[in-house]
Amino acid sequence: MIFVTVGTQFPFDRLILSIDEWAKGKSSIIHAQIGNSLEQYQNIQTYKYLEEEEINQFFRDAKVIVAHAGMGSIINALTLGKHIIIMPRNSELGEHRNMHQYGTAKQLMHKPGVHVVWNIDELKQELNKVCDNDYTERENKLSIYAPDELLENLKKIIDE
């Protein structure tokens, strides 16, 4: 199962329409949280909004996550050991207020488990990799806790 999320601030129709088009005739099950999108999708199961526990369940069950370059989605995927395909929103296309998601994507593009795509063709190539079973759950999950070394150094500073 593939889970797609675009957050709740803005629709991201370019991403969702591309995934819907790609999914036609495929056996992959795709669930997508689409926000305020007014588009009609034929090949994927869509939800405008989901409760936190519903989103968390989709994240846990998914083979891979596809999302905008929002930090909440990225951190959630990596703490669960999931691969995430991110496509940053483009403000020049009216998808966001500015281009900050491009900066986020550039900073994370070499992080294990993060697969950055810049256009629709690259998105479809990454989705094909998912179907070819190239993605497996990662062992090196992002910890929700600070590293021991950092905590020890902070303790030394506080104690001094």
C-alpha positions as protocol buffer text, in pm:
chain_id: "A"
residue {
  index: 1
  type: MET
  ca { x: 0 y: 0 z: 0 }
}
residue {
  index: 2
  type: ILE
  ca { x: 118 y: 350 z: -84 }
}
residue {
  index: 3
  type: PHE
  ca { x: 8 y: 643 z: 130 }
}
residue {
  index: 4
  type: VAL
  ca { x: 13 y: 994 z: -13 }
}
residue {
  index: 5
  type: THR
  ca { x: -24 y: 1307 z: 198 }
}
residue {
  index: 6
  type: VAL
  ca { x: -19 y: 1674 z: 102 }
}
residue {
  index: 7
  type: GLY
  ca { x: -82 y: 1825 z: 444 }
}
residue {
  index: 8
  type: THR
  ca { x: -372 y: 2051 z: 529 }
}
residue {
  index: 9
  type: GLN
  ca { x: -268 y: 2402 z: 426 }
}
residue {
  index: 10
  type: PHE
  ca { x: -292 y: 2385 z: 47 }
}
residue {
  index: 11
  type: PRO
  ca { x: -404 y: 2134 z: -214 }
}
residue {
  index: 12
  type: PHE
  ca { x: -129 y: 1983 z: -429 }
}
residue {
  index: 13
  type: ASP
  ca { x: -324 y: 1875 z: -735 }
}
residue {
  index: 14
  type: ARG
  ca { x: -20 y: 1835 z: -961 }
}
residue {
  index: 15
  type: LEU
  ca { x: 112 y: 1562 z: -731 }
}
residue {
  index: 16
  type: ILE
  ca { x: -220 y: 1386 z: -671 }
}
residue {
  index: 17
  type: LEU
  ca { x: -334 y: 1401 z: -1035 }
}
residue {
  index: 18
  type: SER
  ca { x: -2 y: 1251 z: -1145 }
}
residue {
  index: 19
  type: ILE
  ca { x: -32 y: 964 z: -897 }
}
residue {
  index: 20
  type: ASP
  ca { x: -394 y: 905 z: -1000 }
}
residue {
  index: 21
  type: GLU
  ca { x: -287 y: 891 z: -1366 }
}
residue {
  index: 22
  type: TRP
  ca { x: 6 y: 659 z: -1284 }
}
residue {
  index: 23
  type: ALA
  ca { x: -221 y: 427 z: -1082 }
}
residue {
  index: 24
  type: LYS
  ca { x: -455 y: 354 z: -1373 }
}
residue {
  index: 25
  type: GLY
  ca { x: -439 y: -19 z: -1445 }
}
residue {
  index: 26
  type: LYS
  ca { x: -191 y: -86 z: -1162 }
}
residue {
  index: 27
  type: SER
  ca { x: -260 y: -328 z: -880 }
}
residue {
  index: 28
  type: SER
  ca { x: -112 y: -98 z: -616 }
}
residue {
  index: 29
  type: ILE
  ca { x: -350 y: 19 z: -346 }
}
residue {
  index: 30
  type: ILE
  ca { x: -311 y: 391 z: -295 }
}
residue {
  index: 31
  type: HIS
  ca { x: -469 y: 602 z: -20 }
}
residue {
  index: 32
  type: ALA
  ca { x: -427 y: 978 z: -43 }
}
residue {
  index: 33
  type: GLN
  ca { x: -500 y: 1262 z: 195 }
}
residue {
  index: 34
  type: ILE
  ca { x: -575 y: 1545 z: -50 }
}
residue {
  index: 35
  type: GLY
  ca { x: -678 y: 1846 z: 160 }
}
residue {
  index: 36
  type: ASN
  ca { x: -896 y: 2104 z: -16 }
}
residue {
  index: 37
  type: SER
  ca { x: -850 y: 1961 z: -365 }
}
residue {
  index: 38
  type: LEU
  ca { x: -1154 y: 2005 z: -588 }
}
residue {
  index: 39
  type: GLU
  ca { x: -1034 y: 1752 z: -845 }
}
residue {
  index: 40
  type: GLN
  ca { x: -1200 y: 1415 z: -900 }
}
residue {
  index: 41
  type: TYR
  ca { x: -973 y: 1112 z: -879 }
}
residue {
  index: 42
  type: GLN
  ca { x: -1053 y: 779 z: -1041 }
}
residue {
  index: 43
  type: ASN
  ca { x: -776 y: 535 z: -947 }
}
residue {
  index: 44
  type: ILE
  ca { x: -692 y: 612 z: -585 }
}
residue {
  index: 45
  type: GLN
  ca { x: -883 y: 625 z: -257 }
}
residue {
  index: 46
  type: THR
  ca { x: -893 y: 986 z: -137 }
}
residue {
  index: 47
  type: TYR
  ca { x: -969 y: 1161 z: 192 }
}
residue {
  index: 48
  type: LYS
  ca { x: -982 y: 1537 z: 232 }
}
residue {
  index: 49
  type: TYR
  ca { x: -872 y: 1518 z: 594 }
}
residue {
  index: 50
  type: LEU
  ca { x: -784 y: 1240 z: 835 }
}
residue {
  index: 51
  type: GLU
  ca { x: -766 y: 1230 z: 1210 }
}
residue {
  index: 52
  type: GLU
  ca { x: -418 y: 1196 z: 1360 }
}
residue {
  index: 53
  type: GLU
  ca { x: -463 y: 829 z: 1449 }
}
residue {
  index: 54
  type: GLU
  ca { x: -589 y: 750 z: 1098 }
}
residue {
  index: 55
  type: ILE
  ca { x: -284 y: 916 z: 943 }
}
residue {
  index: 56
  type: ASN
  ca { x: -55 y: 733 z: 1184 }
}
residue {
  index: 57
  type: GLN
  ca { x: -215 y: 402 z: 1086 }
}
residue {
  index: 58
  type: PHE
  ca { x: -168 y: 474 z: 716 }
}
residue {
  index: 59
  type: PHE
  ca { x: 197 y: 562 z: 783 }
}
residue {
  index: 60
  type: ARG
  ca { x: 249 y: 235 z: 973 }
}
residue {
  index: 61
  type: ASP
  ca { x: 77 y: 22 z: 706 }
}
residue {
  index: 62
  type: ALA
  ca { x: 233 y: 183 z: 398 }
}
residue {
  index: 63
  type: LYS
  ca { x: 516 y: 30 z: 202 }
}
residue {
  index: 64
  type: VAL
  ca { x: 619 y: 383 z: 107 }
}
residue {
  index: 65
  type: ILE
  ca { x: 497 y: 736 z: 174 }
}
residue {
  index: 66
  type: VAL
  ca { x: 462 y: 1002 z: -96 }
}
residue {
  index: 67
  type: ALA
  ca { x: 438 y: 1362 z: 21 }
}
residue {
  index: 68
  type: HIS
  ca { x: 510 y: 1727 z: -34 }
}
residue {
  index: 69
  type: ALA
  ca { x: 834 y: 1838 z: 131 }
}
residue {
  index: 70
  type: GLY
  ca { x: 668 y: 1901 z: 467 }
}
residue {
  index: 71
  type: MET
  ca { x: 881 y: 1823 z: 770 }
}
residue {
  index: 72
  type: GLY
  ca { x: 599 y: 1656 z: 963 }
}
residue {
  index: 73
  type: SER
  ca { x: 550 y: 1392 z: 694 }
}
residue {
  index: 74
  type: ILE
  ca { x: 924 y: 1342 z: 647 }
}
residue {
  index: 75
  type: ILE
  ca { x: 999 y: 1300 z: 1017 }
}
residue {
  index: 76
  type: ASN
  ca { x: 700 y: 1069 z: 1068 }
}
residue {
  index: 77
  type: ALA
  ca { x: 809 y: 844 z: 780 }
}
residue {
  index: 78
  type: LEU
  ca { x: 1174 y: 828 z: 890 }
}
residue {
  index: 79
  type: THR
  ca { x: 1094 y: 752 z: 1255 }
}
residue {
  index: 80
  type: LEU
  ca { x: 890 y: 455 z: 1132 }
}
residue {
  index: 81
  type: GLY
  ca { x: 1171 y: 338 z: 903 }
}
residue {
  index: 82
  type: LYS
  ca { x: 964 y: 406 z: 592 }
}
residue {
  index: 83
  type: HIS
  ca { x: 1097 y: 532 z: 263 }
}
residue {
  index: 84
  type: ILE
  ca { x: 943 y: 861 z: 159 }
}
residue {
  index: 85
  type: ILE
  ca { x: 920 y: 1009 z: -188 }
}
residue {
  index: 86
  type: ILE
  ca { x: 898 y: 1385 z: -163 }
}
residue {
  index: 87
  type: MET
  ca { x: 809 y: 1631 z: -434 }
}
residue {
  index: 88
  type: PRO
  ca { x: 839 y: 1994 z: -322 }
}
residue {
  index: 89
  type: ARG
  ca { x: 559 y: 2236 z: -394 }
}
residue {
  index: 90
  type: ASN
  ca { x: 640 y: 2509 z: -644 }
}
residue {
  index: 91
  type: SER
  ca { x: 522 y: 2860 z: -553 }
}
residue {
  index: 92
  type: GLU
  ca { x: 557 y: 2968 z: -917 }
}
residue {
  index: 93
  type: LEU
  ca { x: 274 y: 2724 z: -993 }
}
residue {
  index: 94
  type: GLY
  ca { x: 63 y: 2859 z: -707 }
}
residue {
  index: 95
  type: GLU
  ca { x: 126 y: 2553 z: -485 }
}
residue {
  index: 96
  type: HIS
  ca { x: 268 y: 2748 z: -189 }
}
residue {
  index: 97
  type: ARG
  ca { x: 359 y: 3099 z: -67 }
}
residue {
  index: 98
  type: ASN
  ca { x: 732 y: 3060 z: -138 }
}
residue {
  index: 99
  type: MET
  ca { x: 995 y: 2809 z: -250 }
}
residue {
  index: 100
  type: HIS
  ca { x: 1104 y: 2690 z: 98 }
}
residue {
  index: 101
  type: GLN
  ca { x: 1012 y: 2328 z: 18 }
}
residue {
  index: 102
  type: TYR
  ca { x: 1281 y: 2326 z: -251 }
}
residue {
  index: 103
  type: GLY
  ca { x: 1536 y: 2415 z: 18 }
}
residue {
  index: 104
  type: THR
  ca { x: 1406 y: 2137 z: 242 }
}
residue {
  index: 105
  type: ALA
  ca { x: 1428 y: 1885 z: -43 }
}
residue {
  index: 106
  type: LYS
  ca { x: 1782 y: 1992 z: -134 }
}
residue {
  index: 107
  type: GLN
  ca { x: 1896 y: 1950 z: 227 }
}
residue {
  index: 108
  type: LEU
  ca { x: 1743 y: 1602 z: 258 }
}
residue {
  index: 109
  type: MET
  ca { x: 1802 y: 1457 z: -87 }
}
residue {
  index: 110
  type: HIS
  ca { x: 2104 y: 1251 z: 24 }
}
residue {
  index: 111
  type: LYS
  ca { x: 1950 y: 1125 z: 348 }
}
residue {
  index: 112
  type: PRO
  ca { x: 1888 y: 749 z: 344 }
}
residue {
  index: 113
  type: GLY
  ca { x: 1521 y: 674 z: 292 }
}
residue {
  index: 114
  type: VAL
  ca { x: 1439 y: 1013 z: 137 }
}
residue {
  index: 115
  type: HIS
  ca { x: 1378 y: 1003 z: -237 }
}
residue {
  index: 116
  type: VAL
  ca { x: 1344 y: 1352 z: -382 }
}
residue {
  index: 117
  type: VAL
  ca { x: 1171 y: 1398 z: -715 }
}
residue {
  index: 118
  type: TRP
  ca { x: 1159 y: 1732 z: -894 }
}
residue {
  index: 119
  type: ASN
  ca { x: 906 y: 1658 z: -1166 }
}
residue {
  index: 120
  type: ILE
  ca { x: 628 y: 1422 z: -1271 }
}
residue {
  index: 121
  type: ASP
  ca { x: 853 y: 1191 z: -1476 }
}
residue {
  index: 122
  type: GLU
  ca { x: 1084 y: 1135 z: -1178 }
}
residue {
  index: 123
  type: LEU
  ca { x: 780 y: 1076 z: -956 }
}
residue {
  index: 124
  type: LYS
  ca { x: 650 y: 804 z: -1186 }
}
residue {
  index: 125
  type: GLN
  ca { x: 996 y: 641 z: -1202 }
}
residue {
  index: 126
  type: GLU
  ca { x: 1011 y: 625 z: -821 }
}
residue {
  index: 127
  type: LEU
  ca { x: 657 y: 485 z: -804 }
}
residue {
  index: 128
  type: ASN
  ca { x: 762 y: 213 z: -1050 }
}
residue {
  index: 129
  type: LYS
  ca { x: 1052 y: 124 z: -817 }
}
residue {
  index: 130
  type: VAL
  ca { x: 802 y: 79 z: -535 }
}
residue {
  index: 131
  type: CYS
  ca { x: 604 y: -165 z: -750 }
}
residue {
  index: 132
  type: ASP
  ca { x: 922 y: -350 z: -838 }
}
residue {
  index: 133
  type: ASN
  ca { x: 979 y: -410 z: -465 }
}
residue {
  index: 134
  type: ASP
  ca { x: 1292 y: -196 z: -451 }
}
residue {
  index: 135
  type: TYR
  ca { x: 1182 y: -43 z: -121 }
}
residue {
  index: 136
  type: THR
  ca { x: 1194 y: -238 z: 203 }
}
residue {
  index: 137
  type: GLU
  ca { x: 1153 y: -106 z: 554 }
}
residue {
  index: 138
  type: ARG
  ca { x: 1472 y: 54 z: 677 }
}
residue {
  index: 139
  type: GLU
  ca { x: 1655 y: -71 z: 985 }
}
residue {
  index: 140
  type: ASN
  ca { x: 1815 y: 265 z: 1070 }
}
residue {
  index: 141
  type: LYS
  ca { x: 1508 y: 454 z: 1185 }
}
residue {
  index: 142
  type: LEU
  ca { x: 1528 y: 817 z: 1289 }
}
residue {
  index: 143
  type: SER
  ca { x: 1514 y: 824 z: 1667 }
}
residue {
  index: 144
  type: ILE
  ca { x: 1264 y: 1046 z: 1843 }
}
residue {
  index: 145
  type: TYR
  ca { x: 1517 y: 1081 z: 2126 }
}
residue {
  index: 146
  type: ALA
  ca { x: 1831 y: 1293 z: 2142 }
}
residue {
  index: 147
  type: PRO
  ca { x: 2159 y: 1097 z: 2112 }
}
residue {
  index: 148
  type: ASP
  ca { x: 2324 y: 1001 z: 2444 }
}
residue {
  index: 149
  type: GLU
  ca { x: 2633 y: 1204 z: 2356 }
}
residue {
  index: 150
  type: LEU
  ca { x: 2426 y: 1522 z: 2319 }
}
residue {
  index: 151
  type: LEU
  ca { x: 2246 y: 1459 z: 2648 }
}
residue {
  index: 152
  type: GLU
  ca { x: 2575 y: 1397 z: 2829 }
}
residue {
  index: 153
  type: ASN
  ca { x: 2725 y: 1720 z: 2692 }
}
residue {
  index: 154
  type: LEU
  ca { x: 2415 y: 1917 z: 2788 }
}
residue {
  index: 155
  type: LYS
  ca { x: 2430 y: 1769 z: 3138 }
}
residue {
  index: 156
  type: LYS
  ca { x: 2795 y: 1879 z: 3171 }
}
residue {
  index: 157
  type: ILE
  ca { x: 2705 y: 2233 z: 3066 }
}
residue {
  index: 158
  type: ILE
  ca { x: 2412 y: 2249 z: 3308 }
}
residue {
  index: 159
  type: ASP
  ca { x: 2618 y: 2104 z: 3596 }
}
residue {
  index: 160
  type: GLU
  ca { x: 2901 y: 2358 z: 3547 }
}
